[in-house]
Amino acid sequence: MTEEFHRIRRLPPYVFAEVNKAKASARARGEDIIDLGMGNPDTPTPSHIVQKLVETVADPRAHRYSVSRGIPGLRRALAGYYERRFNVGLDPETEVIATLGSKEGLANLASAITSPGDTILVPNPSYPIHQFGFIIAGASVRSIPATPDEEMLRALDRAVHHSVPKPTALIVNFPSNPTAYVADLDFYRELVAFARKHEIWIMSDLAYAEIYFGDRVPPSILEVPGAKDIAVEFTSLSKTYSMAGWRMGFAAGNPRLISALTRIKSYLDYGAFTPIQVAAVAALSGPQDCVAEIRNIYRERRDVLIRGLHAAGWDVPSPEGSMFAWAPIPEKFRELGSVGFSKLLLGEAGVAVAPGLGFGEHGEGFVRIGLVENTQRLRQATRAIRHFMTEHNAVPTPQRDPAVTDSVS
Ligand SMILES: Cc1ncc(COP(=O)(O)O)c(C=O)c1O
């Protein structure tokens, strides 16, 4: 009875725990910590969605067990979103399922399709459930680069030639957590061609479909002709409508994968509480100005954060999408590693960030900074970081080209 359970042994200690502990102690001492370490949306759910929940909850018929795969109107509403947004037609009966947040769907699909010992291809760094959903299910994970470019495609090619057994599934996530990389449709075309040729399932995580800041609007992999032969895509109301606590997501695409997920979920759950499903229909089918408003809030925060960090002497690329900046650790602190640097920043600047190592070994050398506080708090954070950088003599001496002016894109 002393030995750890098999599945638990496969889950390494939580990398974020150390920083979280330091954060909790600082708060217990009464320090004001600006927490940019989480990916938890802080803006309220739009009121028409909340009202629909309140209205429906008053109806006793809504209190019974619901439908595991989602009420028909909800599956139709998701199909309507795909039609409007991506020009992708979906059959709500066979190609759509509602999930208890996209995280649950990712984990349960992994368990539905995995045999022990299967090889799964997962970007590194990535959102933890991308690899751990499969690890819990007994698979082996082969890491691939997280960049939506030739490097990933070359690594995929090597993986199919050198992995034993041959990979059965591949995960992608753009706009990405934690890296904020965004993919375009041409990249998805290559990915779909590759996966069809080698008979590999693709699970695309599109949780940040609507959180983008520039002209590149994130596409769906299902826009690629033939994608439905091998791909399923996860979307979520968590970020799009600030509904993270409601636990409402979807999987859409390949009918065999949807059927597998439907089957396993029918054994595990009775679906989200009906009023939540009805309110989710109101979100997807009601007025959409709130989506642009939420996007604008993140864009403004992105601009404030990046401008402030640049002014502090920290050269962080401006993210095109997602809720995060993926920041290379300043040269001066690189040897501390991402956990050490995060702890130092917390202790001295009062700013919490997520160490890159928590997203996989290739996340080392980076920290993830969340756009999860208002602009005033972000300004306060970047002022504290500026002071911290100056105190440590960490501001790089600018190599000035007189023809180039400082600008923030
Ligand atoms: C890339 C990615 N996928 C999925 C999720 C989980 O979202 P949900 O709330 O739909 O489970 C998150 C949450 O942060 C995420 O960053």
Short mmCIF file of C-alpha atoms and ligand atoms in Angstrom, two decimals:
data_model
loop_
_atom_site.label_atom_id
_atom_site.label_comp_id
_atom_site.label_asym_id
_atom_site.label_seq_id
_atom_site.Cartn_x
_atom_site.Cartn_y
_atom_site.Cartn_z
CA MET A 1 0.00 0.00 0.00
CA THR A 2 3.00 2.33 0.19
CA GLU A 3 3.68 2.54 -3.50
CA GLU A 4 2.16 5.46 -5.40
CA PHE A 5 -0.72 4.65 -7.77
CA HIS A 6 0.39 3.97 -11.35
CA ARG A 7 -1.37 6.94 -12.96
CA ILE A 8 -0.39 9.35 -10.19
CA ARG A 9 3.25 8.32 -10.62
CA ARG A 10 3.05 9.51 -14.20
CA LEU A 11 2.07 13.03 -13.10
CA PRO A 12 5.13 15.03 -12.05
CA PRO A 13 4.89 17.50 -9.16
CA TYR A 14 3.19 20.70 -10.26
CA VAL A 15 5.93 23.12 -11.37
CA PHE A 16 3.77 26.12 -10.55
CA ALA A 17 3.39 24.97 -6.93
CA GLU A 18 6.65 26.58 -5.80
CA VAL A 19 5.75 29.98 -7.20
CA ASN A 20 2.16 29.65 -5.96
CA LYS A 21 3.46 28.93 -2.47
CA ALA A 22 5.69 32.00 -2.55
CA LYS A 23 2.71 34.04 -3.79
CA ALA A 24 0.48 32.80 -0.96
CA SER A 25 3.14 33.57 1.68
CA ALA A 26 3.69 37.09 0.30
CA ARG A 27 -0.05 37.73 0.42
CA ALA A 28 -0.27 36.32 3.94
CA ARG A 29 2.38 38.91 4.92
CA GLY A 30 0.03 41.59 3.56
CA GLU A 31 2.04 42.32 0.40
CA ASP A 32 0.18 43.53 -2.66
CA ILE A 33 0.92 40.97 -5.37
CA ILE A 34 -0.09 41.70 -8.97
CA ASP A 35 -0.96 38.26 -10.22
CA LEU A 36 -0.22 37.83 -13.91
CA GLY A 37 0.54 34.15 -13.44
CA MET A 38 -2.91 32.77 -14.14
CA GLY A 39 -4.98 32.43 -17.31
CA ASN A 40 -8.22 33.21 -15.50
CA PRO A 41 -10.41 35.80 -17.27
CA ASP A 42 -11.27 38.61 -14.83
CA THR A 43 -13.98 40.46 -16.78
CA PRO A 44 -17.65 39.69 -16.05
CA THR A 45 -19.79 37.44 -18.25
CA PRO A 46 -21.99 39.68 -20.47
CA SER A 47 -25.27 40.45 -18.68
CA HIS A 48 -27.66 39.04 -21.30
CA ILE A 49 -26.02 35.63 -20.81
CA VAL A 50 -26.26 35.86 -17.02
CA GLN A 51 -29.91 36.92 -17.33
CA LYS A 52 -30.71 33.89 -19.46
CA LEU A 53 -29.18 31.66 -16.79
CA VAL A 54 -31.22 33.33 -14.05
CA GLU A 55 -34.44 33.05 -16.06
CA THR A 56 -33.90 29.38 -16.83
CA VAL A 57 -32.82 28.39 -13.35
CA ALA A 58 -36.27 29.42 -12.05
CA ASP A 59 -37.88 26.67 -14.12
CA PRO A 60 -38.00 23.43 -12.09
CA ARG A 61 -37.98 21.37 -15.30
CA ALA A 62 -34.41 22.60 -15.82
CA HIS A 63 -33.25 20.97 -12.59
CA ARG A 64 -33.20 17.39 -13.81
CA TYR A 65 -30.25 15.53 -15.29
CA SER A 66 -29.38 17.15 -18.59
CA VAL A 67 -28.09 15.65 -21.83
CA SER A 68 -24.48 14.49 -21.74
CA ARG A 69 -23.61 15.48 -25.30
CA GLY A 70 -25.45 18.81 -25.04
CA ILE A 71 -29.08 19.80 -25.70
CA PRO A 72 -29.90 19.88 -29.43
CA GLY A 73 -30.29 23.69 -29.50
CA LEU A 74 -26.80 24.10 -28.11
CA ARG A 75 -25.23 21.79 -30.68
CA ARG A 76 -27.13 23.69 -33.39
CA ALA A 77 -25.88 27.01 -31.96
CA LEU A 78 -22.25 25.81 -32.16
CA ALA A 79 -22.82 24.68 -35.75
CA GLY A 80 -24.25 28.17 -36.44
CA TYR A 81 -21.10 29.77 -35.03
CA TYR A 82 -18.86 27.64 -37.27
CA GLU A 83 -20.99 28.53 -40.29
CA ARG A 84 -20.89 32.29 -39.56
CA ARG A 85 -17.31 32.56 -38.43
CA PHE A 86 -15.46 29.96 -40.52
CA ASN A 87 -17.88 29.11 -43.30
CA VAL A 88 -17.69 25.50 -42.11
CA GLY A 89 -20.82 23.35 -42.17
CA LEU A 90 -21.28 20.89 -39.28
CA ASP A 91 -23.98 18.33 -38.65
CA PRO A 92 -25.11 19.03 -35.06
CA GLU A 93 -26.16 15.40 -34.67
CA THR A 94 -22.90 13.70 -35.61
CA GLU A 95 -20.18 16.35 -35.76
CA VAL A 96 -20.69 18.40 -32.57
CA ILE A 97 -20.60 17.64 -28.86
CA ALA A 98 -20.79 19.98 -25.87
CA THR A 99 -18.17 19.41 -23.16
CA LEU A 100 -17.69 20.60 -19.58
CA GLY A 101 -15.13 23.14 -20.74
CA SER A 102 -12.68 22.26 -23.49
CA LYS A 103 -10.19 20.85 -20.96
CA GLU A 104 -12.59 18.05 -20.02
CA GLY A 105 -13.21 17.29 -23.69
CA LEU A 106 -9.50 17.14 -24.47
CA ALA A 107 -8.84 14.77 -21.56
CA ASN A 108 -11.78 12.47 -22.25
CA LEU A 109 -11.11 12.27 -25.97
CA ALA A 110 -7.51 11.36 -25.15
CA SER A 111 -8.74 8.57 -22.93
CA ALA A 112 -11.33 7.46 -25.52
CA ILE A 113 -8.85 6.99 -28.37
CA THR A 114 -5.64 5.91 -26.63
CA SER A 115 -4.29 2.41 -26.18
CA PRO A 116 -1.51 2.01 -23.61
CA GLY A 117 1.86 2.61 -25.26
CA ASP A 118 0.53 4.69 -28.17
CA THR A 119 2.78 7.49 -29.36
CA ILE A 120 1.19 10.95 -29.37
CA LEU A 121 2.78 14.10 -30.80
CA VAL A 122 2.45 17.15 -28.59
CA PRO A 123 4.05 20.60 -28.93
CA ASN A 124 6.47 21.55 -26.19
CA PRO A 125 5.86 23.97 -24.51
CA SER A 126 2.11 23.55 -24.35
CA TYR A 127 -0.95 23.85 -22.12
CA PRO A 128 -0.46 20.94 -19.67
CA ILE A 129 -3.61 18.91 -20.49
CA HIS A 130 -2.38 18.54 -24.09
CA GLN A 131 0.22 16.08 -22.98
CA PHE A 132 -1.11 14.94 -19.63
CA GLY A 133 -4.51 13.93 -21.01
CA PHE A 134 -2.66 11.33 -23.04
CA ILE A 135 -0.14 10.47 -20.34
CA ILE A 136 -3.01 9.75 -17.91
CA ALA A 137 -4.48 7.51 -20.64
CA GLY A 138 -1.24 5.52 -20.81
CA ALA A 139 0.35 6.96 -23.96
CA SER A 140 3.94 8.00 -24.58
CA VAL A 141 4.39 11.58 -25.67
CA ARG A 142 6.89 12.67 -28.29
CA SER A 143 7.54 16.41 -28.12
CA ILE A 144 7.52 18.54 -31.24
CA PRO A 145 8.36 22.25 -31.65
CA ALA A 146 5.51 24.63 -30.84
CA THR A 147 6.03 26.97 -33.80
CA PRO A 148 3.52 26.79 -36.67
CA ASP A 149 6.17 26.57 -39.37
CA GLU A 150 8.61 24.38 -41.25
CA GLU A 151 10.34 23.39 -38.02
CA MET A 152 7.19 21.70 -36.72
CA LEU A 153 6.53 20.06 -40.08
CA ARG A 154 10.08 18.67 -40.24
CA ALA A 155 9.77 17.34 -36.70
CA LEU A 156 6.49 15.65 -37.62
CA ASP A 157 8.13 14.01 -40.57
CA ARG A 158 10.96 12.71 -38.37
CA ALA A 159 8.39 11.51 -35.83
CA VAL A 160 6.49 9.33 -38.30
CA HIS A 161 9.74 7.81 -39.54
CA HIS A 162 11.38 7.17 -36.20
CA SER A 163 8.65 6.60 -33.59
CA VAL A 164 7.73 3.06 -32.62
CA PRO A 165 4.82 2.57 -32.58
CA LYS A 166 3.92 5.07 -35.26
CA PRO A 167 2.15 8.16 -33.83
CA THR A 168 -1.62 7.97 -33.70
CA ALA A 169 -2.52 11.56 -32.84
CA LEU A 170 -1.20 15.09 -32.90
CA ILE A 171 -2.26 18.11 -30.86
CA VAL A 172 -2.09 21.70 -32.07
CA ASN A 173 -3.16 24.89 -30.35
CA PHE A 174 -3.15 28.28 -32.11
CA PRO A 175 -3.43 30.97 -30.82
CA SER A 176 -1.32 29.15 -28.35
CA ASN A 177 -1.11 29.02 -24.59
CA PRO A 178 1.63 29.71 -23.50
CA THR A 179 3.53 30.95 -26.57
CA ALA A 180 0.80 33.12 -28.18
CA TYR A 181 1.85 31.84 -31.63
CA VAL A 182 -0.87 32.13 -34.26
CA ALA A 183 -1.19 29.78 -37.27
CA ASP A 184 -2.58 30.60 -40.68
CA LEU A 185 -4.68 28.47 -42.99
CA ASP A 186 -1.72 27.57 -45.22
CA PHE A 187 -0.05 25.93 -42.25
CA TYR A 188 -3.21 23.99 -41.45
CA ARG A 189 -3.38 22.87 -45.10
CA GLU A 190 0.07 21.32 -44.79
CA LEU A 191 -0.78 19.77 -41.45
CA VAL A 192 -4.00 18.21 -42.74
CA ALA A 193 -2.25 16.83 -45.84
CA PHE A 194 0.44 15.31 -43.64
CA ALA A 195 -2.04 13.79 -41.17
CA ARG A 196 -4.24 12.36 -43.93
CA LYS A 197 -1.23 10.83 -45.63
CA HIS A 198 0.04 9.20 -42.43
CA GLU A 199 -3.38 8.46 -40.91
CA ILE A 200 -2.85 10.50 -37.77
CA TRP A 201 -5.70 12.13 -35.86
CA ILE A 202 -5.41 15.87 -35.23
CA MET A 203 -6.86 17.50 -32.13
CA SER A 204 -6.89 21.27 -32.60
CA ASP A 205 -7.42 23.41 -29.51
CA LEU A 206 -8.99 26.70 -30.60
CA ALA A 207 -9.80 28.04 -27.13
CA TYR A 208 -8.51 31.51 -28.16
CA ALA A 209 -10.45 31.67 -31.46
CA GLU A 210 -11.75 35.15 -30.65
CA ILE A 211 -8.85 36.60 -28.68
CA TYR A 212 -6.71 38.13 -31.40
CA PHE A 213 -5.34 41.62 -31.85
CA GLY A 214 -4.17 42.21 -35.40
CA ASP A 215 -5.35 41.54 -38.93
CA ARG A 216 -4.62 37.81 -38.76
CA VAL A 217 -7.94 36.37 -37.62
CA PRO A 218 -7.34 32.84 -36.31
CA PRO A 219 -8.71 30.24 -38.73
CA SER A 220 -10.26 26.89 -37.88
CA ILE A 221 -8.44 23.78 -39.06
CA LEU A 222 -11.84 22.56 -40.24
CA GLU A 223 -11.74 25.20 -43.00
CA VAL A 224 -9.26 22.97 -44.84
CA PRO A 225 -11.10 20.70 -47.29
CA GLY A 226 -10.85 17.11 -46.06
CA ALA A 227 -9.90 18.13 -42.51
CA LYS A 228 -12.96 16.41 -41.11
CA ASP A 229 -11.50 13.08 -42.25
CA ILE A 230 -8.90 13.29 -39.49
CA ALA A 231 -9.46 16.35 -37.29
CA VAL A 232 -11.53 17.42 -34.36
CA GLU A 233 -11.44 20.93 -32.93
CA PHE A 234 -12.11 22.18 -29.41
CA THR A 235 -13.64 25.58 -28.74
CA SER A 236 -14.71 27.16 -25.49
CA LEU A 237 -16.92 29.89 -24.10
CA SER A 238 -14.41 30.50 -21.28
CA LYS A 239 -12.41 33.25 -22.97
CA THR A 240 -14.72 34.36 -25.79
CA TYR A 241 -17.54 35.33 -23.38
CA SER A 242 -15.59 35.41 -20.08
CA MET A 243 -17.39 32.29 -18.88
CA ALA A 244 -14.46 30.30 -17.47
CA GLY A 245 -16.28 29.19 -14.32
CA TRP A 246 -19.35 28.03 -16.26
CA ARG A 247 -17.44 25.11 -17.79
CA MET A 248 -18.79 25.11 -21.31
CA GLY A 249 -16.83 23.98 -24.35
CA PHE A 250 -17.26 21.97 -27.53
CA ALA A 251 -15.64 19.49 -29.83
CA ALA A 252 -16.51 19.54 -33.52
CA GLY A 253 -15.36 17.70 -36.61
CA ASN A 254 -14.64 14.06 -37.43
CA PRO A 255 -17.78 12.02 -36.66
CA ARG A 256 -15.80 8.99 -35.45
CA LEU A 257 -13.92 11.05 -32.88
CA ILE A 258 -17.10 12.86 -31.84
CA SER A 259 -18.84 9.52 -31.45
CA ALA A 260 -15.98 8.14 -29.33
CA LEU A 261 -16.09 11.18 -27.06
CA THR A 262 -19.89 11.01 -26.87
CA ARG A 263 -19.72 7.36 -25.87
CA ILE A 264 -17.16 7.82 -23.12
CA LYS A 265 -18.91 10.91 -21.76
CA SER A 266 -22.25 9.10 -21.69
CA TYR A 267 -20.67 6.84 -19.05
CA LEU A 268 -19.13 9.72 -17.11
CA ASP A 269 -21.48 12.68 -16.94
CA TYR A 270 -25.02 13.97 -17.53
CA GLY A 271 -23.88 17.13 -19.27
CA ALA A 272 -23.72 20.67 -17.91
CA PHE A 273 -26.62 21.96 -15.81
CA THR A 274 -29.44 22.72 -18.30
CA PRO A 275 -29.65 26.48 -17.45
CA ILE A 276 -25.94 26.76 -18.30
CA GLN A 277 -26.54 25.07 -21.63
CA VAL A 278 -29.50 27.38 -22.36
CA ALA A 279 -27.42 30.44 -21.43
CA ALA A 280 -24.64 29.11 -23.68
CA VAL A 281 -27.12 29.13 -26.58
CA ALA A 282 -27.84 32.78 -25.72
CA ALA A 283 -24.08 33.46 -25.83
CA LEU A 284 -23.51 31.84 -29.23
CA SER A 285 -26.71 32.99 -30.89
CA GLY A 286 -27.32 36.37 -29.23
CA PRO A 287 -25.68 39.76 -29.84
CA GLN A 288 -21.95 39.44 -30.49
CA ASP A 289 -20.76 42.99 -29.64
CA CYS A 290 -19.58 41.62 -26.29
CA VAL A 291 -17.00 39.46 -28.07
CA ALA A 292 -15.42 42.51 -29.72
CA GLU A 293 -15.55 44.36 -26.39
CA ILE A 294 -13.73 41.56 -24.58
CA ARG A 295 -11.17 41.37 -27.42
CA ASN A 296 -10.60 45.14 -27.18
CA ILE A 297 -10.01 44.92 -23.44
CA TYR A 298 -7.25 42.33 -23.98
CA ARG A 299 -5.79 44.34 -26.87
CA GLU A 300 -5.55 47.47 -24.75
CA ARG A 301 -3.95 45.49 -21.94
CA ARG A 302 -1.51 43.92 -24.38
CA ASP A 303 -0.45 47.36 -25.57
CA VAL A 304 -0.02 48.72 -22.05
CA LEU A 305 1.93 45.66 -20.91
CA ILE A 306 4.28 45.48 -23.89
CA ARG A 307 4.93 49.23 -23.92
CA GLY A 308 5.64 49.16 -20.19
CA LEU A 309 7.98 46.17 -20.46
CA HIS A 310 9.89 47.75 -23.33
CA ALA A 311 10.24 50.93 -21.29
CA ALA A 312 11.62 48.75 -18.48
CA GLY A 313 14.27 47.41 -20.86
CA TRP A 314 12.63 43.99 -21.27
CA ASP A 315 12.25 43.11 -24.91
CA VAL A 316 9.09 41.00 -25.01
CA PRO A 317 7.42 40.23 -28.37
CA SER A 318 3.94 41.68 -28.70
CA PRO A 319 1.44 38.77 -28.81
CA GLU A 320 -0.93 38.61 -31.78
CA GLY A 321 -3.49 36.56 -29.90
CA SER A 322 -4.29 34.60 -26.71
CA MET A 323 -4.26 36.17 -23.23
CA PHE A 324 -0.52 35.97 -22.73
CA ALA A 325 2.87 37.43 -23.51
CA TRP A 326 5.61 34.81 -23.84
CA ALA A 327 8.63 36.57 -22.45
CA PRO A 328 12.25 35.46 -22.80
CA ILE A 329 13.95 35.87 -19.42
CA PRO A 330 16.21 38.97 -19.52
CA GLU A 331 19.86 38.02 -20.14
CA LYS A 332 20.95 39.07 -16.67
CA PHE A 333 18.64 36.52 -14.97
CA ARG A 334 18.79 33.67 -17.46
CA GLU A 335 20.91 31.41 -15.31
CA LEU A 336 18.28 31.46 -12.54
CA GLY A 337 15.94 29.47 -14.76
CA SER A 338 12.25 30.29 -15.12
CA VAL A 339 11.24 29.13 -11.62
CA GLY A 340 14.07 31.04 -9.94
CA PHE A 341 13.41 34.16 -11.98
CA SER A 342 9.65 34.03 -11.28
CA LYS A 343 10.35 33.78 -7.55
CA LEU A 344 12.80 36.70 -7.66
CA LEU A 345 10.34 38.85 -9.61
CA LEU A 346 7.60 37.99 -7.15
CA GLY A 347 9.78 38.72 -4.12
CA GLU A 348 11.26 41.99 -5.38
CA ALA A 349 8.71 43.47 -7.79
CA GLY A 350 5.53 41.96 -6.34
CA VAL A 351 4.56 40.64 -9.77
CA ALA A 352 3.60 36.97 -10.26
CA VAL A 353 4.24 35.33 -13.63
CA ALA A 354 4.13 31.67 -14.71
CA PRO A 355 7.52 29.96 -15.16
CA GLY A 356 7.92 28.58 -18.69
CA LEU A 357 9.16 25.26 -17.34
CA GLY A 358 5.62 24.54 -16.16
CA PHE A 359 4.61 24.16 -19.81
CA GLY A 360 7.33 21.65 -20.67
CA GLU A 361 11.11 21.50 -20.74
CA HIS A 362 11.29 23.65 -23.88
CA GLY A 363 9.44 26.39 -22.04
CA GLU A 364 12.57 26.91 -19.92
CA GLY A 365 14.14 30.32 -20.54
CA PHE A 366 10.70 32.01 -20.70
CA VAL A 367 7.94 33.19 -18.42
CA ARG A 368 4.28 33.60 -19.34
CA ILE A 369 2.68 36.93 -18.44
CA GLY A 370 -1.13 36.96 -18.39
CA LEU A 371 -3.30 39.88 -19.51
CA VAL A 372 -5.52 39.22 -16.54
CA GLU A 373 -5.41 42.52 -14.66
CA ASN A 374 -6.77 45.92 -15.68
CA THR A 375 -4.58 48.52 -17.38
CA GLN A 376 -3.98 50.46 -14.16
CA ARG A 377 -2.63 47.34 -12.42
CA LEU A 378 -0.58 46.46 -15.50
CA ARG A 379 1.00 49.93 -15.44
CA GLN A 380 1.75 49.44 -11.76
CA ALA A 381 3.31 46.04 -12.59
CA THR A 382 5.53 47.38 -15.36
CA ARG A 383 6.66 50.30 -13.16
CA ALA A 384 7.68 47.80 -10.49
CA ILE A 385 9.48 45.69 -13.13
CA ARG A 386 11.27 48.80 -14.40
CA HIS A 387 12.52 49.53 -10.90
CA PHE A 388 13.55 45.87 -10.49
CA MET A 389 15.47 45.89 -13.79
CA THR A 390 17.27 49.11 -12.88
CA GLU A 391 18.16 47.90 -9.38
CA HIS A 392 19.75 44.79 -10.89
CA ASN A 393 21.53 46.70 -13.63
CA ALA A 394 19.67 44.45 -16.02
CA VAL A 395 18.64 47.01 -18.62
CA PRO A 396 20.61 46.21 -21.76
CA THR A 397 22.63 49.08 -23.20
CA PRO A 398 20.81 50.03 -26.37
CA GLN A 399 22.76 49.50 -29.57
CA ARG A 400 21.44 52.62 -31.16
CA ASP A 401 20.95 53.06 -34.84
CA PRO A 402 20.11 56.77 -35.14
CA ALA A 403 17.81 56.00 -38.08
CA VAL A 404 15.57 53.79 -36.01
CA THR A 405 13.11 55.21 -33.47
CA ASP A 406 11.71 53.24 -30.55
CA SER A 407 8.32 51.88 -31.38
CA VAL A 408 5.94 49.29 -30.10
CA SER A 409 4.01 47.17 -32.56
C1 LIG B 1 -5.10 26.47 -24.73
C2 LIG B 1 -6.17 26.20 -23.76
N1 LIG B 1 -7.02 25.20 -23.98
C3 LIG B 1 -8.01 24.91 -23.14
C4 LIG B 1 -8.18 25.65 -21.98
C5 LIG B 1 -9.28 25.25 -21.05
O1 LIG B 1 -10.40 25.97 -21.30
P1 LIG B 1 -11.80 25.54 -20.74
O2 LIG B 1 -12.16 26.55 -19.73
O3 LIG B 1 -12.70 25.56 -21.95
O4 LIG B 1 -11.68 24.17 -20.17
C6 LIG B 1 -7.33 26.71 -21.69
C7 LIG B 1 -7.49 27.46 -20.43
O5 LIG B 1 -6.73 28.27 -20.04
C8 LIG B 1 -6.29 26.99 -22.60
O6 LIG B 1 -5.43 27.96 -22.36
#
